[in-house]
Amino acid sequence: MDLVGGVLEWTKTHKNWSHFDHRRRHNQCTKTPTVTLQETRKHTNSSNMVPNYCKISPIISIFVFFLFLFSSVCPVLSSESDNHNLVNQTFQPNKELQNLKMIRAHLKKINKPSLKTIQSPDGDLIDCVESHLQPSFDHPQLKGQKPLDPPERPKDHNPTETASENFQLWSLSGESCPEGTIPIRRTTEQDILRARSIQSFGKKIRIRRFGRRIRRPIRRDSSSNGHEHAVGYVSGDQYYGAKASINVWAPRVANQYEFSLSQMWVISGSFGDDLNTIEAGWQVSPELYGDNYPRFFTYWTTDAYQATGCYNLLCSGFVQTNNRIAIGAAISPRSSYRGGQFDISLLVWKDPKHGNWWLEFGSGTLVGYWPSFLFTHLRSPCKHGPIWW
Protein backbone atom coordinates (compact mmCIF):
# COMPACT_ATOMS: atom_id res chain seq x y z
CA MET A 1 0.00 0.00 0.00
CA ASP A 2 2.91 2.35 0.56
CA LEU A 3 4.08 1.88 -3.01
CA VAL A 4 0.59 2.41 -4.43
CA GLY A 5 0.09 5.52 -2.32
CA GLY A 6 3.35 6.94 -3.55
CA VAL A 7 2.38 6.36 -7.15
CA LEU A 8 -0.95 8.04 -6.64
CA GLU A 9 0.70 11.12 -5.16
CA TRP A 10 3.01 11.46 -8.19
CA THR A 11 -0.03 11.14 -10.44
CA LYS A 12 -1.82 14.00 -8.74
CA THR A 13 1.05 16.47 -9.16
CA HIS A 14 2.62 15.37 -12.46
CA LYS A 15 0.39 14.93 -15.51
CA ASN A 16 3.20 13.17 -17.37
CA TRP A 17 2.81 10.16 -15.07
CA SER A 18 -0.91 9.78 -15.65
CA HIS A 19 -0.43 6.86 -18.08
CA PHE A 20 1.82 5.11 -15.60
CA ASP A 21 -0.90 5.74 -13.04
CA HIS A 22 -3.40 3.86 -15.21
CA ARG A 23 -0.97 0.96 -15.61
CA ARG A 24 -0.39 0.77 -11.88
CA ARG A 25 -4.11 0.88 -11.26
CA HIS A 26 -4.51 -1.87 -13.80
CA ASN A 27 -2.07 -4.05 -11.87
CA GLN A 28 -3.70 -3.26 -8.58
CA CYS A 29 -7.34 -3.28 -9.66
CA THR A 30 -8.04 -6.73 -8.39
CA LYS A 31 -5.98 -6.37 -5.25
CA THR A 32 -6.97 -2.85 -4.05
CA PRO A 33 -10.47 -2.01 -5.30
CA THR A 34 -10.94 0.70 -2.68
CA VAL A 35 -8.03 2.74 -3.91
CA THR A 36 -9.09 2.31 -7.53
CA LEU A 37 -12.62 3.56 -6.79
CA GLN A 38 -11.26 6.60 -5.01
CA GLU A 39 -9.07 7.45 -7.95
CA THR A 40 -11.88 7.10 -10.47
CA ARG A 41 -13.88 9.65 -8.56
CA LYS A 42 -11.02 12.16 -8.74
CA HIS A 43 -10.00 11.45 -12.38
CA THR A 44 -13.09 11.36 -14.51
CA ASN A 45 -11.09 11.40 -17.74
CA SER A 46 -9.55 8.04 -17.01
CA SER A 47 -12.57 6.44 -15.42
CA ASN A 48 -13.60 4.77 -18.63
CA MET A 49 -10.20 3.12 -19.02
CA VAL A 50 -10.04 1.56 -15.62
CA PRO A 51 -12.61 -1.16 -16.29
CA ASN A 52 -10.76 -2.11 -19.49
CA TYR A 53 -7.56 -2.69 -17.60
CA CYS A 54 -9.30 -4.47 -14.77
CA LYS A 55 -10.86 -6.99 -17.11
CA ILE A 56 -7.43 -8.52 -17.81
CA SER A 57 -6.11 -10.46 -14.83
CA PRO A 58 -2.41 -9.91 -14.01
CA ILE A 59 -2.11 -13.69 -13.56
CA ILE A 60 -2.98 -14.14 -17.22
CA SER A 61 -0.40 -11.57 -18.20
CA ILE A 62 2.26 -13.31 -16.17
CA PHE A 63 1.22 -16.67 -17.63
CA VAL A 64 1.47 -15.31 -21.19
CA PHE A 65 4.90 -13.85 -20.41
CA PHE A 66 6.27 -17.12 -19.07
CA LEU A 67 4.65 -19.07 -21.90
CA PHE A 68 6.48 -16.85 -24.37
CA LEU A 69 9.73 -17.24 -22.43
CA PHE A 70 9.35 -21.03 -22.25
CA SER A 71 8.56 -21.22 -25.98
CA SER A 72 11.77 -19.33 -26.71
CA VAL A 73 13.93 -21.55 -24.50
CA CYS A 74 12.24 -24.88 -25.21
CA PRO A 75 13.52 -25.29 -28.80
CA VAL A 76 17.07 -24.91 -27.52
CA LEU A 77 16.58 -27.58 -24.87
CA SER A 78 14.78 -29.81 -27.33
CA SER A 79 17.58 -29.38 -29.82
CA GLU A 80 20.18 -30.28 -27.22
CA SER A 81 18.14 -33.32 -26.16
CA ASP A 82 17.70 -34.44 -29.74
CA ASN A 83 21.41 -34.09 -30.37
CA HIS A 84 22.16 -36.12 -27.24
CA ASN A 85 19.80 -38.89 -28.35
CA LEU A 86 21.33 -38.74 -31.79
CA VAL A 87 24.77 -39.28 -30.31
CA ASN A 88 23.48 -42.27 -28.32
CA GLN A 89 21.81 -43.72 -31.38
CA THR A 90 24.98 -43.50 -33.42
CA PHE A 91 27.19 -44.79 -30.59
CA GLN A 92 25.12 -47.73 -29.32
CA PRO A 93 24.82 -49.62 -32.62
CA ASN A 94 28.57 -49.37 -33.09
CA LYS A 95 29.12 -50.90 -29.67
CA GLU A 96 26.63 -53.69 -30.35
CA LEU A 97 28.20 -54.34 -33.73
CA GLN A 98 31.63 -54.59 -32.11
CA ASN A 99 30.30 -57.06 -29.52
CA LEU A 100 28.69 -59.10 -32.26
CA LYS A 101 31.98 -59.25 -34.16
CA MET A 102 33.77 -60.42 -31.01
CA ILE A 103 31.14 -63.08 -30.35
CA ARG A 104 31.34 -64.42 -33.90
CA ALA A 105 35.13 -64.46 -33.76
CA HIS A 106 34.97 -66.46 -30.53
CA LEU A 107 32.42 -68.86 -32.02
CA LYS A 108 34.67 -69.41 -35.01
CA LYS A 109 37.51 -70.22 -32.63
CA ILE A 110 35.68 -72.88 -30.59
CA ASN A 111 33.22 -74.27 -33.17
CA LYS A 112 35.44 -76.35 -35.41
CA PRO A 113 34.59 -77.63 -38.92
CA SER A 114 32.61 -80.85 -38.71
CA LEU A 115 32.26 -83.93 -40.87
CA LYS A 116 28.75 -84.59 -39.60
CA THR A 117 26.12 -82.84 -37.48
CA ILE A 118 23.50 -84.58 -35.33
CA GLN A 119 20.31 -82.87 -34.13
CA SER A 120 19.51 -83.64 -30.49
CA PRO A 121 15.87 -83.81 -29.24
CA ASP A 122 16.63 -81.01 -26.76
CA GLY A 123 17.68 -78.65 -29.56
CA ASP A 124 21.45 -79.10 -29.28
CA LEU A 125 23.55 -79.53 -32.40
CA ILE A 126 26.32 -82.10 -32.01
CA ASP A 127 29.20 -81.64 -34.44
CA CYS A 128 31.47 -84.56 -35.29
CA VAL A 129 34.91 -82.92 -35.40
CA GLU A 130 38.16 -84.60 -36.36
CA SER A 131 39.92 -85.36 -33.09
CA HIS A 132 43.12 -83.49 -33.96
CA LEU A 133 41.11 -80.33 -34.74
CA GLN A 134 39.37 -80.05 -31.37
CA PRO A 135 39.96 -76.82 -29.36
CA SER A 136 42.61 -78.44 -27.14
CA PHE A 137 45.04 -78.57 -30.06
CA ASP A 138 45.01 -74.80 -30.34
CA HIS A 139 47.32 -74.86 -27.32
CA PRO A 140 50.95 -74.08 -28.29
CA GLN A 141 52.20 -77.28 -26.63
CA LEU A 142 49.73 -79.43 -28.58
CA LYS A 143 49.95 -77.80 -32.00
CA GLY A 144 50.33 -80.40 -34.75
CA GLN A 145 49.85 -83.34 -32.39
CA LYS A 146 47.15 -85.98 -32.11
CA PRO A 147 45.40 -87.49 -29.08
CA LEU A 148 47.45 -90.01 -27.13
CA ASP A 149 46.72 -93.72 -27.14
CA PRO A 150 44.93 -95.10 -24.07
CA PRO A 151 47.24 -95.70 -21.11
CA GLU A 152 47.40 -98.70 -18.83
CA ARG A 153 44.49 -98.78 -16.46
CA PRO A 154 45.09 -98.72 -12.71
CA LYS A 155 45.72 -102.10 -11.14
CA ASP A 156 42.64 -103.95 -9.90
CA HIS A 157 40.43 -101.69 -12.00
CA ASN A 158 39.96 -103.79 -15.12
CA PRO A 159 36.68 -103.06 -16.89
CA THR A 160 33.92 -105.60 -16.37
CA GLU A 161 31.33 -103.96 -18.59
CA THR A 162 30.99 -101.18 -21.12
CA ALA A 163 29.02 -98.01 -20.52
CA SER A 164 25.64 -97.51 -22.13
CA GLU A 165 25.91 -95.58 -25.38
CA ASN A 166 22.47 -94.03 -24.85
CA PHE A 167 22.89 -92.12 -21.60
CA GLN A 168 22.68 -88.78 -23.43
CA LEU A 169 19.72 -87.34 -25.33
CA TRP A 170 21.59 -86.71 -28.57
CA SER A 171 22.46 -90.42 -28.94
CA LEU A 172 18.89 -91.74 -28.46
CA SER A 173 18.36 -91.74 -32.23
CA GLY A 174 21.15 -94.30 -32.59
CA GLU A 175 23.38 -91.94 -34.58
CA SER A 176 27.00 -91.53 -33.58
CA CYS A 177 30.14 -89.81 -34.78
CA PRO A 178 32.54 -91.71 -37.06
CA GLU A 179 35.80 -93.14 -35.77
CA GLY A 180 38.53 -90.53 -35.72
CA THR A 181 36.08 -87.78 -34.73
CA ILE A 182 34.67 -86.59 -31.43
CA PRO A 183 31.17 -85.20 -30.70
CA ILE A 184 31.20 -81.54 -29.62
CA ARG A 185 28.12 -79.60 -28.55
CA ARG A 186 27.93 -76.56 -30.83
CA THR A 187 28.09 -73.22 -29.04
CA THR A 188 25.60 -70.57 -30.19
CA GLU A 189 25.44 -66.78 -30.04
CA GLN A 190 22.72 -67.07 -27.41
CA ASP A 191 25.01 -69.16 -25.21
CA ILE A 192 27.59 -66.38 -25.14
CA LEU A 193 25.02 -63.59 -24.78
CA ARG A 194 23.75 -65.21 -21.57
CA ALA A 195 27.23 -64.94 -20.05
CA ARG A 196 28.32 -61.88 -18.09
CA SER A 197 30.97 -61.22 -20.73
CA ILE A 198 32.77 -62.96 -23.57
CA GLN A 199 35.82 -63.33 -21.34
CA SER A 200 33.83 -65.07 -18.59
CA PHE A 201 31.94 -67.40 -20.93
CA GLY A 202 32.53 -71.04 -20.04
CA LYS A 203 34.34 -70.21 -16.81
CA LYS A 204 33.45 -70.48 -13.16
CA ILE A 205 33.26 -67.11 -11.47
CA ARG A 206 35.43 -66.72 -8.44
CA ILE A 207 33.52 -65.44 -5.42
CA ARG A 208 34.11 -61.74 -4.78
CA ARG A 209 33.46 -59.65 -1.73
CA PHE A 210 32.94 -55.87 -1.92
CA GLY A 211 34.07 -55.87 -5.54
CA ARG A 212 37.39 -57.58 -4.85
CA ARG A 213 38.54 -61.14 -5.17
CA ILE A 214 38.73 -63.00 -1.90
CA ARG A 215 42.38 -63.44 -1.03
CA ARG A 216 41.86 -65.49 2.09
CA PRO A 217 42.08 -69.30 1.84
CA ILE A 218 38.92 -70.98 0.61
CA ARG A 219 36.99 -72.69 3.37
CA ARG A 220 35.78 -76.13 2.45
CA ASP A 221 32.75 -75.75 4.73
CA SER A 222 31.87 -72.23 3.59
CA SER A 223 28.28 -71.44 2.72
CA SER A 224 28.65 -67.65 2.51
CA ASN A 225 28.21 -65.43 -0.55
CA GLY A 226 25.20 -67.45 -1.68
CA HIS A 227 27.32 -70.54 -2.42
CA GLU A 228 25.91 -73.50 -0.52
CA HIS A 229 27.43 -76.96 -0.72
CA ALA A 230 28.00 -80.19 1.12
CA VAL A 231 31.24 -82.11 0.57
CA GLY A 232 32.97 -85.28 1.58
CA TYR A 233 36.74 -85.54 1.31
CA VAL A 234 39.82 -87.55 2.16
CA SER A 235 43.27 -86.09 2.73
CA GLY A 236 46.62 -86.83 4.30
CA ASP A 237 48.28 -89.08 1.72
CA GLN A 238 49.36 -89.23 -1.89
CA TYR A 239 46.45 -89.88 -4.21
CA TYR A 240 46.79 -90.76 -7.89
CA GLY A 241 43.15 -91.33 -8.70
CA ALA A 242 39.58 -91.48 -7.46
CA LYS A 243 36.27 -93.05 -8.40
CA ALA A 244 32.73 -91.89 -7.72
CA SER A 245 29.19 -93.03 -8.46
CA ILE A 246 26.90 -90.02 -8.74
CA ASN A 247 23.10 -90.06 -8.66
CA VAL A 248 21.67 -87.90 -11.49
CA TRP A 249 18.84 -85.47 -10.79
CA ALA A 250 17.34 -82.38 -12.42
CA PRO A 251 17.03 -79.92 -9.52
CA ARG A 252 15.13 -76.71 -10.10
CA VAL A 253 17.14 -73.49 -9.91
CA ALA A 254 15.57 -70.13 -9.10
CA ASN A 255 16.96 -68.09 -11.99
CA GLN A 256 19.32 -68.08 -14.95
CA TYR A 257 22.39 -67.29 -12.87
CA GLU A 258 21.98 -70.06 -10.33
CA PHE A 259 23.35 -73.54 -10.89
CA SER A 260 23.36 -76.92 -9.19
CA LEU A 261 25.90 -79.72 -9.60
CA SER A 262 27.22 -82.97 -8.24
CA GLN A 263 30.85 -83.73 -8.97
CA MET A 264 34.14 -85.35 -8.11
CA TRP A 265 36.95 -82.89 -7.38
CA VAL A 266 40.67 -83.70 -7.40
CA ILE A 267 42.64 -80.77 -6.00
CA SER A 268 46.19 -79.82 -5.09
CA GLY A 269 47.91 -76.73 -3.71
CA SER A 270 46.80 -74.33 -1.04
CA PHE A 271 43.30 -72.92 -0.93
CA GLY A 272 44.60 -69.70 -2.40
CA ASP A 273 45.58 -68.41 -5.83
CA ASP A 274 47.64 -71.52 -6.67
CA LEU A 275 44.78 -74.01 -6.36
CA ASN A 276 44.81 -76.78 -9.04
CA THR A 277 41.58 -78.67 -9.69
CA ILE A 278 40.26 -81.45 -11.91
CA GLU A 279 36.48 -81.76 -11.88
CA ALA A 280 33.84 -83.98 -13.48
CA GLY A 281 30.18 -84.73 -12.85
CA TRP A 282 26.79 -83.38 -13.84
CA GLN A 283 25.38 -79.86 -13.57
CA VAL A 284 22.22 -77.84 -14.19
CA SER A 285 23.24 -74.39 -15.46
CA PRO A 286 20.72 -72.28 -17.43
CA GLU A 287 23.34 -69.57 -17.93
CA LEU A 288 25.78 -71.91 -19.64
CA TYR A 289 23.37 -74.16 -21.56
CA GLY A 290 20.06 -72.27 -21.74
CA ASP A 291 17.90 -74.94 -20.08
CA ASN A 292 17.42 -76.98 -16.90
CA TYR A 293 18.72 -80.35 -18.10
CA PRO A 294 21.42 -82.09 -16.07
CA ARG A 295 24.51 -82.24 -18.27
CA PHE A 296 27.77 -84.16 -18.14
CA PHE A 297 30.66 -81.73 -17.61
CA THR A 298 34.37 -81.40 -16.96
CA TYR A 299 36.38 -78.49 -15.56
CA TRP A 300 39.94 -77.57 -14.66
CA THR A 301 41.93 -74.62 -13.31
CA THR A 302 45.48 -73.97 -12.08
CA ASP A 303 44.95 -70.60 -10.38
CA ALA A 304 41.76 -70.93 -8.34
CA TYR A 305 39.41 -69.98 -11.20
CA GLN A 306 41.08 -66.67 -11.99
CA ALA A 307 42.47 -66.80 -15.54
CA THR A 308 42.99 -70.47 -16.43
CA GLY A 309 40.58 -73.28 -17.12
CA CYS A 310 37.09 -73.73 -18.51
CA TYR A 311 34.12 -76.04 -18.77
CA ASN A 312 34.16 -78.93 -21.20
CA LEU A 313 35.90 -78.15 -24.51
CA LEU A 314 35.38 -74.39 -24.43
CA CYS A 315 39.11 -73.66 -24.32
CA SER A 316 42.45 -75.36 -24.90
CA GLY A 317 42.67 -77.90 -22.10
CA PHE A 318 40.90 -81.25 -21.88
CA VAL A 319 41.69 -83.60 -24.78
CA GLN A 320 38.78 -85.84 -25.76
CA THR A 321 39.39 -89.28 -27.29
CA ASN A 322 35.88 -90.78 -27.26
CA ASN A 323 33.47 -90.59 -30.21
CA ARG A 324 30.30 -91.58 -28.33
CA ILE A 325 30.15 -89.13 -25.40
CA ALA A 326 29.52 -85.41 -25.89
CA ILE A 327 30.80 -83.38 -22.95
CA GLY A 328 28.21 -80.74 -22.11
CA ALA A 329 25.30 -82.74 -23.56
CA ALA A 330 22.14 -83.54 -21.58
CA ILE A 331 21.94 -86.76 -19.57
CA SER A 332 18.96 -89.09 -19.85
CA PRO A 333 17.35 -90.73 -17.94
CA ARG A 334 17.28 -88.90 -14.61
CA SER A 335 16.33 -89.99 -11.12
CA SER A 336 12.91 -89.16 -9.71
CA TYR A 337 11.40 -89.08 -6.23
CA ARG A 338 9.74 -92.42 -5.48
CA GLY A 339 10.71 -93.48 -8.98
CA GLY A 340 13.62 -94.88 -10.92
CA GLN A 341 17.19 -93.98 -10.02
CA PHE A 342 20.04 -93.35 -12.43
CA ASP A 343 23.75 -93.10 -11.62
CA ILE A 344 26.88 -92.28 -13.55
CA SER A 345 30.27 -93.67 -12.55
CA LEU A 346 33.45 -91.66 -13.04
CA LEU A 347 37.07 -92.67 -12.61
CA VAL A 348 39.98 -90.20 -12.70
CA TRP A 349 43.57 -91.37 -12.46
CA LYS A 350 47.09 -90.21 -13.22
CA ASP A 351 49.00 -92.06 -15.92
CA PRO A 352 52.38 -92.89 -14.34
CA LYS A 353 54.11 -92.89 -17.74
CA HIS A 354 53.19 -89.42 -19.02
CA GLY A 355 51.66 -87.82 -15.93
CA ASN A 356 48.39 -86.99 -17.69
CA TRP A 357 45.10 -87.25 -15.79
CA TRP A 358 42.61 -89.53 -17.55
CA LEU A 359 38.82 -89.59 -17.23
CA GLU A 360 36.80 -92.78 -17.58
CA PHE A 361 33.02 -92.99 -17.77
CA GLY A 362 31.13 -96.05 -16.58
CA SER A 363 33.42 -99.02 -16.49
CA GLY A 364 35.95 -99.03 -19.27
CA THR A 365 34.93 -96.11 -21.52
CA LEU A 366 37.74 -93.57 -21.73
CA VAL A 367 36.54 -90.02 -22.34
CA GLY A 368 39.91 -88.25 -22.60
CA TYR A 369 42.63 -86.62 -20.50
CA TRP A 370 43.97 -83.41 -18.97
CA PRO A 371 47.60 -82.95 -20.16
CA SER A 372 50.05 -82.72 -17.27
CA PHE A 373 51.60 -79.47 -18.56
CA LEU A 374 48.35 -77.64 -17.75
CA PHE A 375 49.05 -77.91 -14.03
CA THR A 376 51.60 -76.90 -11.43
CA HIS A 377 50.89 -78.92 -8.28
CA LEU A 378 49.00 -81.74 -10.02
CA ARG A 379 51.89 -82.18 -12.46
CA SER A 380 54.55 -82.96 -9.86
CA PRO A 381 54.93 -86.31 -8.09
CA CYS A 382 54.46 -84.66 -4.71
CA LYS A 383 51.39 -84.97 -2.57
CA HIS A 384 48.08 -84.78 -4.39
CA GLY A 385 44.75 -84.32 -2.77
CA PRO A 386 42.57 -84.07 -1.02
CA ILE A 387 39.86 -85.74 -3.06
CA TRP A 388 36.43 -84.16 -2.74
CA TRP A 389 33.03 -85.29 -3.85
Coordinates of C-alpha atoms in Angstrom, one line a residue, residues 2-259:
D2 CA 2.9 2.3 0.6
L3 CA 4.1 1.9 -3.0
V4 CA 0.6 2.4 -4.4
G5 CA 0.1 5.5 -2.3
G6 CA 3.3 6.9 -3.5
V7 CA 2.4 6.4 -7.1
L8 CA -1.0 8.0 -6.6
E9 CA 0.7 11.1 -5.2
W10 CA 3.0 11.5 -8.2
T11 CA 0.0 11.1 -10.4
K12 CA -1.8 14.0 -8.7
T13 CA 1.0 16.5 -9.2
H14 CA 2.6 15.4 -12.5
K15 CA 0.4 14.9 -15.5
N16 CA 3.2 13.2 -17.4
W17 CA 2.8 10.2 -15.1
S18 CA -0.9 9.8 -15.6
H19 CA -0.4 6.9 -18.1
F20 CA 1.8 5.1 -15.6
D21 CA -0.9 5.7 -13.0
H22 CA -3.4 3.9 -15.2
R23 CA -1.0 1.0 -15.6
R24 CA -0.4 0.8 -11.9
R25 CA -4.1 0.9 -11.3
H26 CA -4.5 -1.9 -13.8
N27 CA -2.1 -4.0 -11.9
Q28 CA -3.7 -3.3 -8.6
C29 CA -7.3 -3.3 -9.7
T30 CA -8.0 -6.7 -8.4
K31 CA -6.0 -6.4 -5.3
T32 CA -7.0 -2.9 -4.1
P33 CA -10.5 -2.0 -5.3
T34 CA -10.9 0.7 -2.7
V35 CA -8.0 2.7 -3.9
T36 CA -9.1 2.3 -7.5
L37 CA -12.6 3.6 -6.8
Q38 CA -11.3 6.6 -5.0
E39 CA -9.1 7.5 -7.9
T40 CA -11.9 7.1 -10.5
R41 CA -13.9 9.6 -8.6
K42 CA -11.0 12.2 -8.7
H43 CA -10.0 11.4 -12.4
T44 CA -13.1 11.4 -14.5
N45 CA -11.1 11.4 -17.7
S46 CA -9.6 8.0 -17.0
S47 CA -12.6 6.4 -15.4
N48 CA -13.6 4.8 -18.6
M49 CA -10.2 3.1 -19.0
V50 CA -10.0 1.6 -15.6
P51 CA -12.6 -1.2 -16.3
N52 CA -10.8 -2.1 -19.5
Y53 CA -7.6 -2.7 -17.6
C54 CA -9.3 -4.5 -14.8
K55 CA -10.9 -7.0 -17.1
I56 CA -7.4 -8.5 -17.8
S57 CA -6.1 -10.5 -14.8
P58 CA -2.4 -9.9 -14.0
I59 CA -2.1 -13.7 -13.6
I60 CA -3.0 -14.1 -17.2
S61 CA -0.4 -11.6 -18.2
I62 CA 2.3 -13.3 -16.2
F63 CA 1.2 -16.7 -17.6
V64 CA 1.5 -15.3 -21.2
F65 CA 4.9 -13.9 -20.4
F66 CA 6.3 -17.1 -19.1
L67 CA 4.6 -19.1 -21.9
F68 CA 6.5 -16.9 -24.4
L69 CA 9.7 -17.2 -22.4
F70 CA 9.3 -21.0 -22.2
S71 CA 8.6 -21.2 -26.0
S72 CA 11.8 -19.3 -26.7
V73 CA 13.9 -21.5 -24.5
C74 CA 12.2 -24.9 -25.2
P75 CA 13.5 -25.3 -28.8
V76 CA 17.1 -24.9 -27.5
L77 CA 16.6 -27.6 -24.9
S78 CA 14.8 -29.8 -27.3
S79 CA 17.6 -29.4 -29.8
E80 CA 20.2 -30.3 -27.2
S81 CA 18.1 -33.3 -26.2
D82 CA 17.7 -34.4 -29.7
N83 CA 21.4 -34.1 -30.4
H84 CA 22.2 -36.1 -27.2
N85 CA 19.8 -38.9 -28.3
L86 CA 21.3 -38.7 -31.8
V87 CA 24.8 -39.3 -30.3
N88 CA 23.5 -42.3 -28.3
Q89 CA 21.8 -43.7 -31.4
T90 CA 25.0 -43.5 -33.4
F91 CA 27.2 -44.8 -30.6
Q92 CA 25.1 -47.7 -29.3
P93 CA 24.8 -49.6 -32.6
N94 CA 28.6 -49.4 -33.1
K95 CA 29.1 -50.9 -29.7
E96 CA 26.6 -53.7 -30.3
L97 CA 28.2 -54.3 -33.7
Q98 CA 31.6 -54.6 -32.1
N99 CA 30.3 -57.1 -29.5
L100 CA 28.7 -59.1 -32.3
K101 CA 32.0 -59.3 -34.2
M102 CA 33.8 -60.4 -31.0
I103 CA 31.1 -63.1 -30.4
R104 CA 31.3 -64.4 -33.9
A105 CA 35.1 -64.5 -33.8
H106 CA 35.0 -66.5 -30.5
L107 CA 32.4 -68.9 -32.0
K108 CA 34.7 -69.4 -35.0
K109 CA 37.5 -70.2 -32.6
I110 CA 35.7 -72.9 -30.6
N111 CA 33.2 -74.3 -33.2
K112 CA 35.4 -76.4 -35.4
P113 CA 34.6 -77.6 -38.9
S114 CA 32.6 -80.8 -38.7
L115 CA 32.3 -83.9 -40.9
K116 CA 28.7 -84.6 -39.6
T117 CA 26.1 -82.8 -37.5
I118 CA 23.5 -84.6 -35.3
Q119 CA 20.3 -82.9 -34.1
S120 CA 19.5 -83.6 -30.5
P121 CA 15.9 -83.8 -29.2
D122 CA 16.6 -81.0 -26.8
G123 CA 17.7 -78.7 -29.6
D124 CA 21.4 -79.1 -29.3
L125 CA 23.6 -79.5 -32.4
I126 CA 26.3 -82.1 -32.0
D127 CA 29.2 -81.6 -34.4
C128 CA 31.5 -84.6 -35.3
V129 CA 34.9 -82.9 -35.4
E130 CA 38.2 -84.6 -36.4
S131 CA 39.9 -85.4 -33.1
H132 CA 43.1 -83.5 -34.0
L133 CA 41.1 -80.3 -34.7
Q134 CA 39.4 -80.1 -31.4
P135 CA 40.0 -76.8 -29.4
S136 CA 42.6 -78.4 -27.1
F137 CA 45.0 -78.6 -30.1
D138 CA 45.0 -74.8 -30.3
H139 CA 47.3 -74.9 -27.3
P140 CA 50.9 -74.1 -28.3
Q141 CA 52.2 -77.3 -26.6
L142 CA 49.7 -79.4 -28.6
K143 CA 50.0 -77.8 -32.0
G144 CA 50.3 -80.4 -34.7
Q145 CA 49.9 -83.3 -32.4
K146 CA 47.1 -86.0 -32.1
P147 CA 45.4 -87.5 -29.1
L148 CA 47.5 -90.0 -27.1
D149 CA 46.7 -93.7 -27.1
P150 CA 44.9 -95.1 -24.1
P151 CA 47.2 -95.7 -21.1
E152 CA 47.4 -98.7 -18.8
R153 CA 44.5 -98.8 -16.5
P154 CA 45.1 -98.7 -12.7
K155 CA 45.7 -102.1 -11.1
D156 CA 42.6 -103.9 -9.9
H157 CA 40.4 -101.7 -12.0
N158 CA 40.0 -103.8 -15.1
P159 CA 36.7 -103.1 -16.9
T160 CA 33.9 -105.6 -16.4
E161 CA 31.3 -104.0 -18.6
T162 CA 31.0 -101.2 -21.1
A163 CA 29.0 -98.0 -20.5
S164 CA 25.6 -97.5 -22.1
E165 CA 25.9 -95.6 -25.4
N166 CA 22.5 -94.0 -24.9
F167 CA 22.9 -92.1 -21.6
Q168 CA 22.7 -88.8 -23.4
L169 CA 19.7 -87.3 -25.3
W170 CA 21.6 -86.7 -28.6
S171 CA 22.5 -90.4 -28.9
L172 CA 18.9 -91.7 -28.5
S173 CA 18.4 -91.7 -32.2
G174 CA 21.1 -94.3 -32.6
E175 CA 23.4 -91.9 -34.6
S176 CA 27.0 -91.5 -33.6
C177 CA 30.1 -89.8 -34.8
P178 CA 32.5 -91.7 -37.1
E179 CA 35.8 -93.1 -35.8
G180 CA 38.5 -90.5 -35.7
T181 CA 36.1 -87.8 -34.7
I182 CA 34.7 -86.6 -31.4
P183 CA 31.2 -85.2 -30.7
I184 CA 31.2 -81.5 -29.6
R185 CA 28.1 -79.6 -28.5
R186 CA 27.9 -76.6 -30.8
T187 CA 28.1 -73.2 -29.0
T188 CA 25.6 -70.6 -30.2
E189 CA 25.4 -66.8 -30.0
Q190 CA 22.7 -67.1 -27.4
D191 CA 25.0 -69.2 -25.2
I192 CA 27.6 -66.4 -25.1
L193 CA 25.0 -63.6 -24.8
R194 CA 23.8 -65.2 -21.6
A195 CA 27.2 -64.9 -20.0
R196 CA 28.3 -61.9 -18.1
S197 CA 31.0 -61.2 -20.7
I198 CA 32.8 -63.0 -23.6
Q199 CA 35.8 -63.3 -21.3
S200 CA 33.8 -65.1 -18.6
F201 CA 31.9 -67.4 -20.9
G202 CA 32.5 -71.0 -20.0
K203 CA 34.3 -70.2 -16.8
K204 CA 33.5 -70.5 -13.2
I205 CA 33.3 -67.1 -11.5
R206 CA 35.4 -66.7 -8.4
I207 CA 33.5 -65.4 -5.4
R208 CA 34.1 -61.7 -4.8
R209 CA 33.5 -59.6 -1.7
F210 CA 32.9 -55.9 -1.9
G211 CA 34.1 -55.9 -5.5
R212 CA 37.4 -57.6 -4.8
R213 CA 38.5 -61.1 -5.2
I214 CA 38.7 -63.0 -1.9
R215 CA 42.4 -63.4 -1.0
R216 CA 41.9 -65.5 2.1
P217 CA 42.1 -69.3 1.8
I218 CA 38.9 -71.0 0.6
R219 CA 37.0 -72.7 3.4
R220 CA 35.8 -76.1 2.4
D221 CA 32.8 -75.7 4.7
S222 CA 31.9 -72.2 3.6
S223 CA 28.3 -71.4 2.7
S224 CA 28.7 -67.7 2.5
N225 CA 28.2 -65.4 -0.5
G226 CA 25.2 -67.5 -1.7
H227 CA 27.3 -70.5 -2.4
E228 CA 25.9 -73.5 -0.5
H229 CA 27.4 -77.0 -0.7
A230 CA 28.0 -80.2 1.1
V231 CA 31.2 -82.1 0.6
G232 CA 33.0 -85.3 1.6
Y233 CA 36.7 -85.5 1.3
V234 CA 39.8 -87.6 2.2
S235 CA 43.3 -86.1 2.7
G236 CA 46.6 -86.8 4.3
D237 CA 48.3 -89.1 1.7
Q238 CA 49.4 -89.2 -1.9
Y239 CA 46.4 -89.9 -4.2
Y240 CA 46.8 -90.8 -7.9
G241 CA 43.1 -91.3 -8.7
A242 CA 39.6 -91.5 -7.5
K243 CA 36.3 -93.1 -8.4
A244 CA 32.7 -91.9 -7.7
S245 CA 29.2 -93.0 -8.5
I246 CA 26.9 -90.0 -8.7
N247 CA 23.1 -90.1 -8.7
V248 CA 21.7 -87.9 -11.5
W249 CA 18.8 -85.5 -10.8
A250 CA 17.3 -82.4 -12.4
P251 CA 17.0 -79.9 -9.5
R252 CA 15.1 -76.7 -10.1
V253 CA 17.1 -73.5 -9.9
A254 CA 15.6 -70.1 -9.1
N255 CA 17.0 -68.1 -12.0
Q256 CA 19.3 -68.1 -14.9
Y257 CA 22.4 -67.3 -12.9
E258 CA 22.0 -70.1 -10.3
F259 CA 23.3 -73.5 -10.9

